[in-house]
XYZ file of C-alpha atoms in Angstrom:
586
model
C 74.955 52.966 37.820
C 73.476 56.419 37.550
C 74.255 56.464 33.762
C 72.568 53.117 33.337
C 69.446 54.367 35.125
C 69.306 57.493 33.095
C 69.683 55.606 29.934
C 66.809 53.219 31.028
C 64.645 56.211 31.833
C 65.401 57.844 28.555
C 64.286 54.655 26.682
C 61.118 54.295 28.747
C 60.310 57.992 28.408
C 60.929 58.035 24.636
C 58.701 54.995 24.163
C 55.991 56.824 26.257
C 56.322 59.875 24.003
C 56.002 57.639 20.921
C 52.810 55.931 22.155
C 51.341 59.257 23.470
C 52.189 60.792 20.040
C 50.391 58.020 18.186
C 47.356 58.435 20.519
C 47.105 62.305 19.993
C 47.795 62.025 16.226
C 45.159 59.295 15.911
C 42.487 61.281 17.754
C 43.272 64.400 15.657
C 42.955 62.523 12.432
C 39.681 61.118 13.568
C 38.342 64.604 14.357
C 39.491 65.915 11.044
C 38.122 62.930 9.019
C 35.173 62.153 11.431
C 32.116 62.568 9.042
C 33.973 61.128 6.058
C 35.140 58.191 8.160
C 31.652 57.382 9.311
C 30.451 57.505 5.677
C 33.204 55.015 4.670
C 32.282 52.689 7.581
C 28.611 52.995 6.700
C 29.092 51.769 3.215
C 31.915 49.235 3.762
C 29.936 46.172 3.369
C 29.310 46.071 -0.396
C 31.639 43.105 -1.174
C 34.895 41.567 0.031
C 37.045 44.027 -1.960
C 35.355 47.248 -0.579
C 35.460 45.802 2.808
C 39.368 45.236 2.531
C 39.654 48.827 1.219
C 37.483 50.219 3.985
C 39.593 48.435 6.702
C 42.800 49.703 4.973
C 41.413 53.171 4.854
C 40.009 53.404 8.342
C 43.214 51.933 9.928
C 45.521 54.255 7.959
C 43.390 57.126 8.999
C 43.189 56.455 12.721
C 46.637 54.708 12.838
C 45.257 51.964 14.958
C 44.562 48.362 13.665
C 43.417 47.506 17.281
C 40.681 50.233 17.122
C 39.443 48.866 13.761
C 39.484 45.158 14.661
C 37.753 45.771 18.034
C 35.193 48.011 16.329
C 34.595 45.304 13.686
C 34.133 42.635 16.339
C 31.710 44.870 18.178
C 29.686 45.365 15.027
C 29.550 41.660 14.402
C 28.462 41.107 18.056
C 25.613 43.631 17.419
C 24.610 41.807 14.276
C 25.396 44.830 12.102
C 28.136 43.085 10.017
C 28.200 39.504 8.706
C 31.193 37.325 9.492
C 32.346 37.389 5.940
C 32.272 41.154 5.780
C 34.220 41.496 9.091
C 36.996 39.199 7.761
C 37.537 41.535 4.834
C 37.702 44.508 7.065
C 40.223 42.918 9.339
C 42.360 41.888 6.292
C 42.347 45.561 5.295
C 43.346 46.648 8.818
C 46.491 44.637 8.549
C 47.384 46.541 5.483
C 46.490 49.905 6.802
C 48.652 49.334 9.869
C 51.781 48.956 7.778
C 51.850 52.859 7.296
C 52.938 53.128 10.939
C 56.193 51.124 10.148
C 56.990 53.614 7.237
C 56.453 56.613 9.416
C 58.775 55.019 12.089
C 61.479 54.028 9.654
C 61.540 57.562 8.352
C 62.058 58.806 11.853
C 65.022 56.455 12.344
C 66.636 57.117 9.050
C 67.682 60.810 9.768
C 67.927 63.397 12.478
C 64.337 64.745 12.779
C 64.895 67.195 15.568
C 64.912 70.126 13.123
C 61.419 69.220 11.929
C 60.016 68.510 15.444
C 60.444 71.992 17.106
C 58.825 74.015 14.223
C 55.983 71.513 14.329
C 55.460 72.039 18.068
C 55.643 75.888 17.533
C 53.062 75.840 14.576
C 50.947 73.324 16.449
C 50.466 75.514 19.554
C 49.442 78.466 17.281
C 46.786 76.427 15.558
C 45.456 74.832 18.671
C 44.310 78.313 19.778
C 42.661 78.845 16.401
C 39.171 77.315 16.689
C 38.867 76.447 13.056
C 42.300 74.743 12.847
C 42.830 73.336 16.284
C 42.588 69.724 15.011
C 45.570 70.386 12.522
C 47.386 71.687 15.577
C 46.504 68.507 17.556
C 47.735 66.486 14.684
C 51.074 68.392 14.450
C 51.510 68.049 18.266
C 50.887 64.303 18.004
C 53.135 63.622 15.110
C 55.902 65.936 16.706
C 55.693 63.874 19.896
C 55.781 60.681 17.857
C 58.936 61.838 15.818
C 60.613 63.289 18.985
C 60.071 59.860 20.635
C 61.625 58.138 17.806
C 64.463 60.654 17.570
C 65.188 60.195 21.257
C 65.078 56.442 20.862
C 67.572 56.654 18.026
C 69.946 58.979 19.851
C 69.803 56.917 23.072
C 70.587 53.830 20.938
C 73.617 55.540 19.473
C 74.799 56.831 22.745
C 74.547 53.340 24.249
C 76.926 52.090 21.554
C 74.725 48.923 21.214
C 76.854 47.827 18.225
C 79.982 47.691 20.478
C 78.160 46.006 23.388
C 80.036 42.660 23.684
C 77.223 41.061 25.851
C 74.493 41.806 23.277
C 76.685 41.021 20.320
C 77.599 37.620 21.886
C 74.001 36.984 22.660
C 72.621 37.595 19.153
C 75.561 35.981 17.396
C 75.121 32.746 19.390
C 71.980 32.148 17.224
C 72.414 30.822 13.658
C 70.561 33.469 11.537
C 69.843 30.806 8.915
C 68.417 28.268 11.387
C 64.659 27.456 11.367
C 64.737 27.219 15.177
C 66.145 30.770 15.409
C 63.419 32.155 13.302
C 60.749 30.486 15.362
C 62.202 31.519 18.702
C 62.406 35.209 17.807
C 58.849 34.941 16.234
C 57.573 33.765 19.652
C 59.533 36.484 21.414
C 57.929 39.133 19.274
C 54.421 37.713 19.889
C 54.908 37.602 23.633
C 56.415 41.168 23.833
C 53.513 42.558 21.854
C 50.953 40.764 23.918
C 52.582 42.160 27.170
C 52.931 45.843 26.145
C 49.670 45.748 23.914
C 51.581 48.087 21.375
C 52.990 46.658 18.234
C 54.347 50.056 17.526
C 56.525 50.040 20.694
C 57.964 46.565 19.949
C 58.606 47.674 16.374
C 60.466 50.705 17.592
C 62.645 48.657 19.798
C 63.259 46.225 16.967
C 64.323 49.206 14.717
C 66.818 50.424 17.405
C 68.417 47.047 17.719
C 68.627 46.654 13.902
C 69.776 50.101 13.113
C 72.638 49.827 15.578
C 73.851 46.697 13.845
C 73.460 44.542 16.890
C 70.479 42.560 15.779
C 70.669 40.719 12.400
C 68.033 41.369 9.924
C 66.570 37.813 9.935
C 65.969 37.866 13.664
C 64.544 41.419 13.536
C 62.096 40.344 10.853
C 61.077 37.330 12.825
C 60.249 39.693 15.720
C 58.005 41.636 13.280
C 56.181 38.419 12.297
C 55.653 37.705 15.974
C 54.204 41.202 16.397
C 51.493 40.405 13.753
C 50.358 37.496 15.905
C 50.695 39.248 19.203
C 48.479 42.183 18.124
C 45.520 39.793 17.411
C 45.190 39.187 21.129
C 43.372 42.474 21.839
C 40.483 41.557 19.451
C 40.196 38.062 20.953
C 40.124 39.526 24.462
C 37.339 42.011 23.265
C 35.308 39.074 21.814
C 35.406 36.922 25.040
C 32.100 38.208 26.360
C 30.572 38.696 22.913
C 28.334 36.448 20.898
C 29.544 33.495 18.756
C 29.813 35.400 15.536
C 32.013 38.024 17.282
C 34.232 35.442 18.591
C 34.491 33.810 15.216
C 35.582 37.168 13.708
C 38.291 37.605 16.284
C 39.478 34.041 15.588
C 39.543 34.667 11.880
C 41.818 37.587 12.552
C 44.263 35.228 14.553
C 43.917 32.532 11.733
C 44.715 35.270 9.083
C 47.907 36.145 10.769
C 49.036 32.690 11.762
C 48.415 31.429 8.162
C 50.519 34.263 6.908
C 53.395 33.333 9.256
C 53.271 29.678 8.236
C 53.606 30.222 4.519
C 56.253 32.953 5.239
C 58.303 30.423 7.233
C 58.509 28.305 4.036
C 59.897 31.203 1.899
C 61.337 33.247 4.792
C 65.027 33.781 3.637
C 64.244 34.330 -0.044
C 61.430 36.715 0.826
C 63.733 38.713 3.349
C 66.462 38.857 0.703
C 63.982 40.209 -1.855
C 62.871 42.870 0.731
C 66.582 43.740 1.288
C 67.140 43.970 -2.483
C 64.136 46.457 -2.936
C 65.596 48.817 -0.265
C 69.202 48.303 -1.301
C 70.482 46.579 1.913
C 73.220 44.091 1.815
C 72.531 41.261 4.363
C 75.874 39.716 3.604
C 77.837 42.690 5.011
C 79.217 41.994 8.429
C 81.044 44.088 10.956
C 84.805 44.115 10.397
C 84.505 43.044 6.777
C 84.137 46.664 5.617
C 84.945 49.994 7.142
C 82.698 50.929 10.248
C 81.186 53.927 8.420
C 80.055 51.708 5.496
C 78.694 49.040 7.839
C 76.725 51.638 9.785
C 75.419 53.140 6.538
C 74.182 49.821 5.434
C 72.581 49.025 8.805
C 70.724 52.463 8.744
C 68.647 50.930 5.899
C 67.282 48.195 8.220
C 64.393 50.143 9.415
C 63.167 50.457 5.790
C 63.779 46.767 5.165
C 61.475 46.050 8.215
C 58.759 48.417 6.782
C 59.126 46.931 3.265
C 58.814 43.332 4.628
C 55.804 44.306 6.775
C 54.067 45.822 3.852
C 54.816 42.989 1.354
C 53.874 40.338 3.832
C 50.444 41.808 4.647
C 49.609 42.683 0.950
C 50.464 39.212 -0.329
C 48.777 37.474 2.544
C 45.669 39.489 1.812
C 45.846 38.874 -1.966
C 46.016 35.144 -1.171
C 43.183 34.904 1.392
C 40.723 37.372 -0.061
C 39.718 34.705 -2.436
C 38.966 32.269 0.348
C 36.817 34.385 2.652
C 33.698 32.079 2.244
C 35.816 29.039 2.894
C 37.465 30.772 5.950
C 33.994 31.541 7.227
C 32.983 27.911 6.899
C 36.127 26.882 8.602
C 35.723 29.003 11.783
C 32.083 28.341 12.260
C 32.389 24.686 13.366
C 35.579 25.500 15.308
C 33.992 28.320 17.460
C 30.646 26.909 18.599
C 27.970 28.851 20.502
C 27.727 28.503 24.158
C 25.128 26.183 25.615
C 22.820 29.118 26.556
C 23.334 31.253 23.366
C 20.921 29.241 21.181
C 18.196 29.778 23.899
C 18.469 33.541 23.974
C 15.441 35.465 23.036
C 16.154 37.742 20.102
C 13.677 40.386 21.368
C 15.600 40.540 24.674
C 18.545 41.794 22.700
C 21.070 43.768 24.736
C 23.587 46.072 23.077
C 26.620 44.319 24.831
C 28.936 45.572 22.165
C 28.795 49.092 23.463
C 30.339 48.204 26.759
C 33.756 47.313 25.451
C 36.307 49.358 27.384
C 38.796 48.679 24.619
C 37.055 51.045 22.104
C 38.926 54.250 22.546
C 38.338 55.956 19.251
C 35.628 58.581 19.768
C 34.697 59.251 16.127
C 34.237 55.486 15.466
C 32.273 55.317 18.753
C 29.792 57.888 17.302
C 29.208 55.517 14.383
C 28.931 52.542 16.683
C 26.173 54.405 18.759
C 24.500 55.439 15.551
C 24.155 51.840 14.460
C 22.941 50.820 18.012
C 20.169 53.578 17.804
C 19.125 51.984 14.453
C 18.944 48.612 16.188
C 16.948 50.263 18.975
C 14.489 51.870 16.549
C 14.054 48.512 14.778
C 13.355 46.915 18.125
C 10.592 49.459 18.644
C 9.174 48.847 15.199
C 8.893 45.086 16.098
C 7.205 46.140 19.380
C 4.645 48.213 17.709
C 3.979 45.405 15.121
C 3.284 43.166 18.207
C 0.820 45.868 19.440
C -1.047 45.845 16.127
C -1.229 41.947 16.540
C -2.544 42.433 20.054
C -5.251 44.652 18.780
C -6.405 42.041 16.268
C -6.184 39.272 18.850
C -8.321 41.435 21.121
C -10.891 41.771 18.405
C -10.948 37.997 17.794
C -11.078 37.333 21.537
C -8.140 34.966 21.052
C -7.168 34.743 24.696
C -4.138 32.434 24.236
C -2.523 34.521 21.555
C -3.495 37.664 23.514
C -1.725 36.439 26.621
C 1.467 35.630 24.624
C 1.551 39.015 22.980
C 1.020 40.653 26.265
C 4.098 38.907 27.792
C 6.223 39.635 24.593
C 5.358 43.442 24.789
C 6.178 43.510 28.508
C 9.577 41.978 27.876
C 10.224 44.277 24.941
C 9.429 47.269 27.281
C 12.139 46.147 29.683
C 14.500 45.600 26.825
C 13.835 49.190 25.733
C 14.666 50.441 29.140
C 18.025 48.518 29.075
C 18.893 49.783 25.527
C 18.405 53.342 26.520
C 20.429 53.007 29.644
C 23.324 51.175 27.742
C 23.519 53.588 24.826
C 23.281 56.549 27.209
C 26.117 55.344 29.205
C 28.138 54.567 26.142
C 27.561 58.044 24.734
C 28.494 59.653 28.095
C 31.859 57.640 28.233
C 32.497 58.598 24.484
C 31.854 62.275 25.187
C 34.438 62.298 27.893
C 37.120 61.714 25.151
C 38.324 64.452 22.733
C 35.615 64.847 19.976
C 35.160 67.122 17.118
C 32.330 69.727 17.281
C 30.426 67.746 14.723
C 30.696 64.682 16.818
C 29.614 66.503 20.028
C 26.481 67.841 18.407
C 25.672 64.375 17.070
C 26.051 62.946 20.521
C 23.540 65.471 21.882
C 21.097 64.649 19.105
C 21.579 60.875 19.803
C 20.863 61.330 23.595
C 17.490 62.889 22.636
C 16.873 60.169 20.059
C 17.199 57.246 22.555
C 15.025 59.069 25.077
C 12.192 59.471 22.614
C 12.706 55.840 21.311
C 12.211 54.610 24.890
C 9.029 56.630 25.089
C 7.753 54.775 22.075
C 8.292 51.493 24.107
C 6.403 52.986 27.005
C 3.490 54.004 24.673
C 3.363 50.396 23.291
C 3.165 49.022 26.795
C 0.465 51.589 27.827
C -1.695 50.521 24.849
C -1.228 46.874 25.813
C -2.398 47.686 29.409
C -5.518 49.392 28.153
C -6.297 46.421 25.991
C -5.809 44.076 28.852
C -8.237 46.182 30.974
C -10.844 45.977 28.251
C -10.351 42.154 27.951
C -10.708 41.780 31.802
C -14.001 43.797 31.703
C -15.132 41.612 28.745
C -15.828 44.623 26.728
C -15.685 44.762 22.860
C -14.935 47.576 20.571
C -17.617 48.311 17.813
C -16.664 47.571 14.111
C -16.408 51.278 13.549
C -14.025 51.730 16.571
C -11.846 48.889 15.409
C -11.660 50.380 11.883
C -10.601 53.688 13.240
C -8.017 52.101 15.606
C -6.648 50.242 12.623
C -6.445 53.397 10.526
C -4.518 55.486 13.022
C -2.311 52.568 13.960
C -1.518 52.151 10.210
C -0.441 55.831 10.092
C 1.747 55.427 13.026
C 3.360 52.158 11.461
C 4.123 54.323 8.397
C 5.549 56.991 10.665
C 7.794 54.438 12.280
C 8.892 53.050 9.027
C 9.747 56.472 7.742
C 11.803 57.079 10.906
C 13.842 53.909 10.219
C 14.486 55.224 6.790
C 15.586 58.519 8.158
C 17.944 56.919 10.686
C 19.516 54.844 7.857
C 19.753 57.499 5.050
C 20.523 60.650 7.028
C 19.721 64.079 5.874
C 17.177 63.324 3.001
C 14.612 66.219 2.928
C 12.080 64.031 1.211
C 11.981 61.640 4.250
C 11.566 64.687 6.601
C 8.750 66.013 4.523
C 6.986 62.809 4.503
C 7.344 62.465 8.372
C 5.804 65.914 8.675
C 2.893 64.945 6.564
C 2.161 61.777 8.378
C 2.357 63.598 11.724
C -0.241 66.058 10.572
C -2.520 63.265 9.393
C -2.247 61.521 12.673
C -3.044 64.706 14.652
C -5.947 65.522 12.454
C -7.400 62.027 12.683
C -6.910 61.922 16.467
C -8.938 65.155 16.857
C -11.633 63.978 14.676
C -11.839 60.634 16.375
C -12.024 62.089 19.911
C -14.703 64.549 18.881
C -16.777 61.747 17.312
C -16.224 59.468 20.398
C -17.770 62.138 22.663
C -20.885 62.357 20.349
C -21.213 58.607 20.257
C -21.073 58.317 24.031
C -23.728 60.970 24.309
C -25.835 59.214 21.911
C -25.407 55.999 23.931
C -23.866 53.951 21.166
C -21.551 52.413 23.648
C -20.681 52.783 27.265
C -18.723 55.599 28.847
C -16.087 52.987 30.052
C -15.514 51.581 26.652
C -15.428 55.117 25.061
C -12.810 56.014 27.686
C -10.700 53.007 26.781
C -11.039 53.816 23.042
C -10.132 57.335 23.534
C -7.066 56.316 25.674
C -5.844 54.067 22.838
C -6.295 56.677 20.134
C -4.550 59.265 22.251
C -1.642 56.973 23.123
C -1.268 56.221 19.394
C -1.060 59.881 18.590
C 1.517 60.380 21.501
C 3.574 57.537 19.934
C 3.530 59.351 16.657
C 4.769 62.482 18.512
C 7.718 60.566 19.884
C 8.506 59.243 16.517
C 8.454 62.720 15.146
C 10.834 63.892 17.968
C 13.284 61.268 16.922
C 13.257 62.699 13.370
C 13.697 66.277 14.698
C 16.741 65.199 16.614
C 18.110 63.250 13.681
C 17.444 66.124 11.153
C 18.432 68.707 13.847
C 15.069 70.571 13.180
C 13.946 72.677 16.256
C 10.488 73.380 14.887
C 8.176 71.356 12.815
C 6.774 72.660 9.522
C 3.399 74.204 10.095
C 2.027 73.973 6.596
C 3.498 70.872 5.024
C 2.884 70.051 1.358
C 0.220 67.344 1.129
C 0.955 64.461 -1.043
C -1.914 63.742 -3.415
């Protein structure tokens, strides 16, 4: 009994090592490739082919198709990706995840202990080297992964699974050529993957059983097909609380894999035989028909057959469906309909729900997610300021009905700004708790300042609306000159906001920074000039002191709003001081 308990603990422990190694390796790869990874994700929406390539690259880099698909669903929920673009990325993720199977098959094919121990030793040395610690983390992760695989392999050998009569009788009781057997093992693979939420763990178990000669290749590959369906559950769970397009993207992921399984069932045995031929495995060889050593040598190739099948299946499935992405999009739209209250949602009350997904555990991608959320936040404030400009014009026309509608809209917008700041700040706080590269940590600090300043932009918009409301209640009217001056400084602020949006989109472009500094100087100079003239006009009794005070308040608030916009640019461009003497554009 003790030996069985120890064997069971070894199996569980080695699976835990494998999964932990995958996690550490994935995080280290993200840290090393973080900035490049974010650039790829930022330009992955050109067309269906680049979307597939981006999904493949990102998944191969972070070694997690779940992370890629959940991230993609999140972006669709935020309106940052179209459904068609998301489908292409998800197809690429299915290709990228096949690299994991090849790594695991290599671990099962030979004794890797001799490689693991030097990797641990070199890894611990590099971890204490600040410049190369991410390489050390990667070596530790892959060493844990390979040690887990090696332990699984050794445990499987020590268990003599190939001699276990109970297991042999169980698997031989199924006809490997029967369609019902294939469907049964496909369902088992899907359920197991759904339960453990790790296709890598189920793949490792499948490889143990196949390599020991106890599980026939046809049943083993049926399990792999089931894993492909089971792994789609995570993205569908992540999309449950999301908007209709995110749910459609998750369903498209499920459809993609189910469609692949359906056509594979039609050509299952010829396709498996082709994969066996590529690797050099003989599926007709049975125990007892050849010497034991020859049988085990043939069985040792089964892990490579599984990897070859997995890769071929996903490549061909993508090659077929990539041409039908528009049709697939049209198919899922009527199937997944919006909830009754979704069509009634106010776009301006947009909440960044996609940032709250607890399934998103990839810090470097989280930085990109937050970056895109901040851009959405900035565009929200741009719309809010456009409403302020409309409010100014409604005030000049004394259009009370339009004025009241805009006041209510600006008030709602300010509350939405508060929610956005809170949600993004919480998300960044959670992301910073995970292991991050130094570059990502610095970016998080900058983003925290950006969202604080953006929220202040919303406050300024609300303050201007309150002053205009006070003017309306007192039935005061600005002079034509005052209105012209307010329009002039508001126009400069609008240009400043537009430049800020360009800076958040395009990154470190010095021409954008220079233009922002120039606009800031113009706004400051104009504010000083207008406030000085306002005092002179009040003294000359051109208008009342109360009207002059409200006018001065609006001018001052517009200048403050420009300061907040400039602060966002400083954080984005990581400039601690503003240029004192900017070059003036003629």
